[in-house]
Short mmCIF file of C-alpha atoms in Angstrom, two decimals:
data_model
loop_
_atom_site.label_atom_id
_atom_site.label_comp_id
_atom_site.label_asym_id
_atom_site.label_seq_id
_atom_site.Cartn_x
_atom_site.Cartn_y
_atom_site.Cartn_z
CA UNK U 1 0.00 0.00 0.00
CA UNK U 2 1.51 3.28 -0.91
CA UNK U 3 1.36 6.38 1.29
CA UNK U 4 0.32 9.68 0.28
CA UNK U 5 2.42 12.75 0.85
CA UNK U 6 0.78 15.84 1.71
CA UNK U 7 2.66 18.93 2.19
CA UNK U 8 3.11 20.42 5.51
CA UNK U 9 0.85 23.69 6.78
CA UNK U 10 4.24 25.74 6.59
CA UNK U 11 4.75 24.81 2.90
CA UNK U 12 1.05 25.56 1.64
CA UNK U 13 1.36 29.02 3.80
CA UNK U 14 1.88 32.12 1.30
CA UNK U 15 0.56 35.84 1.62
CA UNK U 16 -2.86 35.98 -0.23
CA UNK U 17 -4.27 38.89 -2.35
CA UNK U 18 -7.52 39.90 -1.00
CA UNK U 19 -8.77 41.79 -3.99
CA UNK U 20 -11.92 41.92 -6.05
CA UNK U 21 -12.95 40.58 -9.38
CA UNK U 22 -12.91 44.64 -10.58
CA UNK U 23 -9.17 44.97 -9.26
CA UNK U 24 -8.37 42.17 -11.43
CA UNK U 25 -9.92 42.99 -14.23
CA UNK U 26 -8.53 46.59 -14.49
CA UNK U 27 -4.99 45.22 -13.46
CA UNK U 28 -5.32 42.26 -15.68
CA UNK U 29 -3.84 43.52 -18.96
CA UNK U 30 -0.64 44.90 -17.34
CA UNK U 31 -0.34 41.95 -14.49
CA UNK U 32 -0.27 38.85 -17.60
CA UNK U 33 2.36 41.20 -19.34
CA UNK U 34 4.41 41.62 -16.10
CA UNK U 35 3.77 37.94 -14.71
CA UNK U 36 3.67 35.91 -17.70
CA UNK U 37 6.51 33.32 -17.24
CA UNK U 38 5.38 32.89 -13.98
CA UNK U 39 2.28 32.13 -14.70
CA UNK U 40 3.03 30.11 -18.39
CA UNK U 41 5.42 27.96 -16.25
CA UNK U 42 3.15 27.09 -13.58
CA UNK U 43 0.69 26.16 -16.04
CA UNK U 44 3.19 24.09 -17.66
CA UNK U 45 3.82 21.98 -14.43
CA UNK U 46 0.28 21.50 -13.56
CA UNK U 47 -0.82 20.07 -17.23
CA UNK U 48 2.60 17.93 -17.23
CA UNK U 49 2.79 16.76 -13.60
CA UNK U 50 -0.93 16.32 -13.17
CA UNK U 51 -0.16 16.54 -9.46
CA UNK U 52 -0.63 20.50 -7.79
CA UNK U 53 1.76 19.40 -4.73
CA UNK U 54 4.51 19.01 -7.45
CA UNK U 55 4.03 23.02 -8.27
CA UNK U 56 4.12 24.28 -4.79
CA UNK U 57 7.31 26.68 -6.01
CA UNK U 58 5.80 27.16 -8.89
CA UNK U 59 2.58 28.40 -7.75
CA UNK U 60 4.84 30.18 -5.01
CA UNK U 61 6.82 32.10 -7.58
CA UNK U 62 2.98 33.33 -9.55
CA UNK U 63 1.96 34.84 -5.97
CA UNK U 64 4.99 36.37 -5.37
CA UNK U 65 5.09 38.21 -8.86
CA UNK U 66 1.22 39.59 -8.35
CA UNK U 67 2.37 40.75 -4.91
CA UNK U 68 5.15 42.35 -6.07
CA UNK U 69 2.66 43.82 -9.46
CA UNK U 70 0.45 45.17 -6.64
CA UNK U 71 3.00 46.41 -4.37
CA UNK U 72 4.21 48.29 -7.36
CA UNK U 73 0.99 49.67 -8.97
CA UNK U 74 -0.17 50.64 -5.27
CA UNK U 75 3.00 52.69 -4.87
CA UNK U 76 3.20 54.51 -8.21
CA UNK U 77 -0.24 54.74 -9.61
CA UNK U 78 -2.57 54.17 -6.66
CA UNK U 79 -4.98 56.96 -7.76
CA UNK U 80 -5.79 56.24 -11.33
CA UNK U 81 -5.89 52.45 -10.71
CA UNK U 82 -8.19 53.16 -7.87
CA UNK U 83 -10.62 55.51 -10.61
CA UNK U 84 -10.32 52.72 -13.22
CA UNK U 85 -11.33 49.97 -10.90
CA UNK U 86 -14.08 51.77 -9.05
CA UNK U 87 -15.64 52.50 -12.45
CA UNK U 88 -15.23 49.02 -13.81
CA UNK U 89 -16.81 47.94 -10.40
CA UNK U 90 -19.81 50.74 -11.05
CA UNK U 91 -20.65 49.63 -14.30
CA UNK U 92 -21.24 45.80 -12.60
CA UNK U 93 -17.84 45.04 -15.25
CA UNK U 94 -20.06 44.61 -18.15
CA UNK U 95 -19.69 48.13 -19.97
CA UNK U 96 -15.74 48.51 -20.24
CA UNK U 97 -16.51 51.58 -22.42
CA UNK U 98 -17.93 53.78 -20.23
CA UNK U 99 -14.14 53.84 -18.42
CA UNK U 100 -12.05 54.35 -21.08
CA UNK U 101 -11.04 58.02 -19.86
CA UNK U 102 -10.35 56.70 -16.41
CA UNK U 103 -8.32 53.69 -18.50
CA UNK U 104 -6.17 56.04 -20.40
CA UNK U 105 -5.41 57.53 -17.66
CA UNK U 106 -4.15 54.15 -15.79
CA UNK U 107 -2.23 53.37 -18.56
CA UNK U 108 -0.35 56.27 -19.18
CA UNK U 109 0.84 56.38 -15.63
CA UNK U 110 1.84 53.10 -15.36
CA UNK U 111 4.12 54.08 -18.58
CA UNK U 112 5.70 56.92 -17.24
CA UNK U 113 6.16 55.80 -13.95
CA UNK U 114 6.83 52.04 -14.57
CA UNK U 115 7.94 51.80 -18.29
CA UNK U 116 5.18 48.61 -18.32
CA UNK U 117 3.35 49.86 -22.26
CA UNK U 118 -0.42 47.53 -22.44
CA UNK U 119 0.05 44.95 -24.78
CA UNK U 120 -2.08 44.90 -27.66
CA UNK U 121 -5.18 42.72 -27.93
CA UNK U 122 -4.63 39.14 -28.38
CA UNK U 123 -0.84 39.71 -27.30
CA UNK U 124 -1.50 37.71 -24.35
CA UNK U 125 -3.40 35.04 -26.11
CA UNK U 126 -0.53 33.88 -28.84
CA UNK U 127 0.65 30.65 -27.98
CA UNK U 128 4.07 30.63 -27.10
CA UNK U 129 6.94 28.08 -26.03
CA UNK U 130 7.68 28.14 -22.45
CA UNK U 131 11.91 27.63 -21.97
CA UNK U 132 12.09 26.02 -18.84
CA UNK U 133 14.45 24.30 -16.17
CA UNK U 134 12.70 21.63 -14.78
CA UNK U 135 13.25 18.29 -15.79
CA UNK U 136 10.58 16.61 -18.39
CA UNK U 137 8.58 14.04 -16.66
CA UNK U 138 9.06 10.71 -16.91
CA UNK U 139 5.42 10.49 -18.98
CA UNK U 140 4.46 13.62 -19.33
CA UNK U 141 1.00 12.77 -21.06
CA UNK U 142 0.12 10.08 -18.49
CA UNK U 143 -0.65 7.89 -20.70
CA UNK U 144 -0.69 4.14 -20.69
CA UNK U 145 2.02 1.92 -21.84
CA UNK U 146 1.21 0.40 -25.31
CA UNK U 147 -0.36 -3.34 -25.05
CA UNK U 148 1.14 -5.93 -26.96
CA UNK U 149 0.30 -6.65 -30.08
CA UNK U 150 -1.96 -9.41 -31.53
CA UNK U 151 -0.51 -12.73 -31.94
CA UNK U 152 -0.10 -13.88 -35.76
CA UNK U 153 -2.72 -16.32 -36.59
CA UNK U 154 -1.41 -19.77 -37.03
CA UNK U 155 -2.77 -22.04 -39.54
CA UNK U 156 -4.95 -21.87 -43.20
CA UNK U 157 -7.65 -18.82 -43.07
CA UNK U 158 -11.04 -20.10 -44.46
CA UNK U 159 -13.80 -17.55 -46.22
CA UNK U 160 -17.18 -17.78 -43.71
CA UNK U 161 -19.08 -20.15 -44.76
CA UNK U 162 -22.18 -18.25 -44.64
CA UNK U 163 -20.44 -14.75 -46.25
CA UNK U 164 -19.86 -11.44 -44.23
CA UNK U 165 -21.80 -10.46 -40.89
CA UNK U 166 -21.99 -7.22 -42.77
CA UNK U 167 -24.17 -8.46 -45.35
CA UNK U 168 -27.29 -10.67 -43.78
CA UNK U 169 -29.64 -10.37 -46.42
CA UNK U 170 -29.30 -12.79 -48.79
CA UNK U 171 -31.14 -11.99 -51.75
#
C-alpha cells in the first residue's frame, strides 16, 4: 500500500491577495504582461505533472510576482488604478466603455512611472513556447504503456461459410 504525501501547513502558507474581481480585471492587462513566465510555467507543471503538490514553487513564484505587481501599482499609480477599478466595479464590469477616460489615464501612468506599455489585444493570447528548467517528466501525457500486439494467426484462413456479418440479407 503506498502512502500519500501531503505537504506540511508551513509549505502551503503564502501571503494571499484579497482583492476583487474589478481589481483584477482593471490590473489584468498589465499583471499577464508583467507575470507571464510565472504564470506560463506554472501552467506548464500542472498540465505535465498532473499533481498541484509538485508546483508548490511554482505556484509560489505566480503569488509572489502579483504581490510584487500590486506592491508596485499601489505605490506609483494608486490613484488612477483606484478611478479605473471603481468605475469598472460601477458599471457591474459589463460596460468597459464607459471607463475608457479613467483607462487612459491608468495606462499612461503606469508608462511613465513604470515603463510597463499595455500589450495589444490578443498579445497575451498567442501561444508561445515556455523555456524552462525543470526536468521533463518521466510520462508527461500520463498515458498508458502500449499493449502488446496481436498474436499472428497460425494455420490456413477459411472464407465464412455463410459470407460477411456485414451483409445478412441474402437476396
Amino acid at each position: 500500500m503506498s502512502t500519500l504525501d501531503v505537504p506540511q501547513l508551513q509549505e502551503l502558507k503564502v501571503d494571499e491577495i484579497n482583492v476583487s474581481s474589478a481589481v483584477l480585471k482593471a490590473a489584468a492587462h498589465h499583471y499577464g504582461s508583467q507575470c507571464d513566465k510565472a504564470n506560463k510555467e506554472f501552467m506548464l507543471c500542472r498540465w505535465e505533472e498532473k499533481d498541484p503538490r509538485k508546483c508548490l514553487e511554482e505556484g509560489r513564484k505566480v503569488n509572489e510576482c502579483a504581490l510584487n505587481f500590486f506592491r508596485q501599482i499601489k505605490g506609483n499609480c494608486a490613484e488612477s488604478f483606484t478611478e479605473y477599478w471603481t468605475c469598472l466595479d460601477y458599471s457591474n464590469l459589463t460596460e468597459l466603455r464607459r471607463c475608457r477616460q479613467q483607462q487612459q489615464a491608468f495606462d499612461s501612468c503606469v508608462l511613465d512611472k513604470l515603463g510597463w506599455q499595455r500589450p495589444e489585444l490578443g498579445e497575451l493570447s498567442k501561444v508561445t513556447k515556455v523555456a524552462t528548467e525543470r526536468a521533463l517528466p518521466e510520462n508527461p501525457y500520463h498515458s498508458r504503456p502500449r499493449p502488446e500486439a496481436n498474436p499472428a494467426i497460425e494455420g490456413k484462413l477459411e472464407p465464412s461459410k455463410y459470407g460477411s456479418r456485414l451483409f445478412f440479407w441474402s437476396w
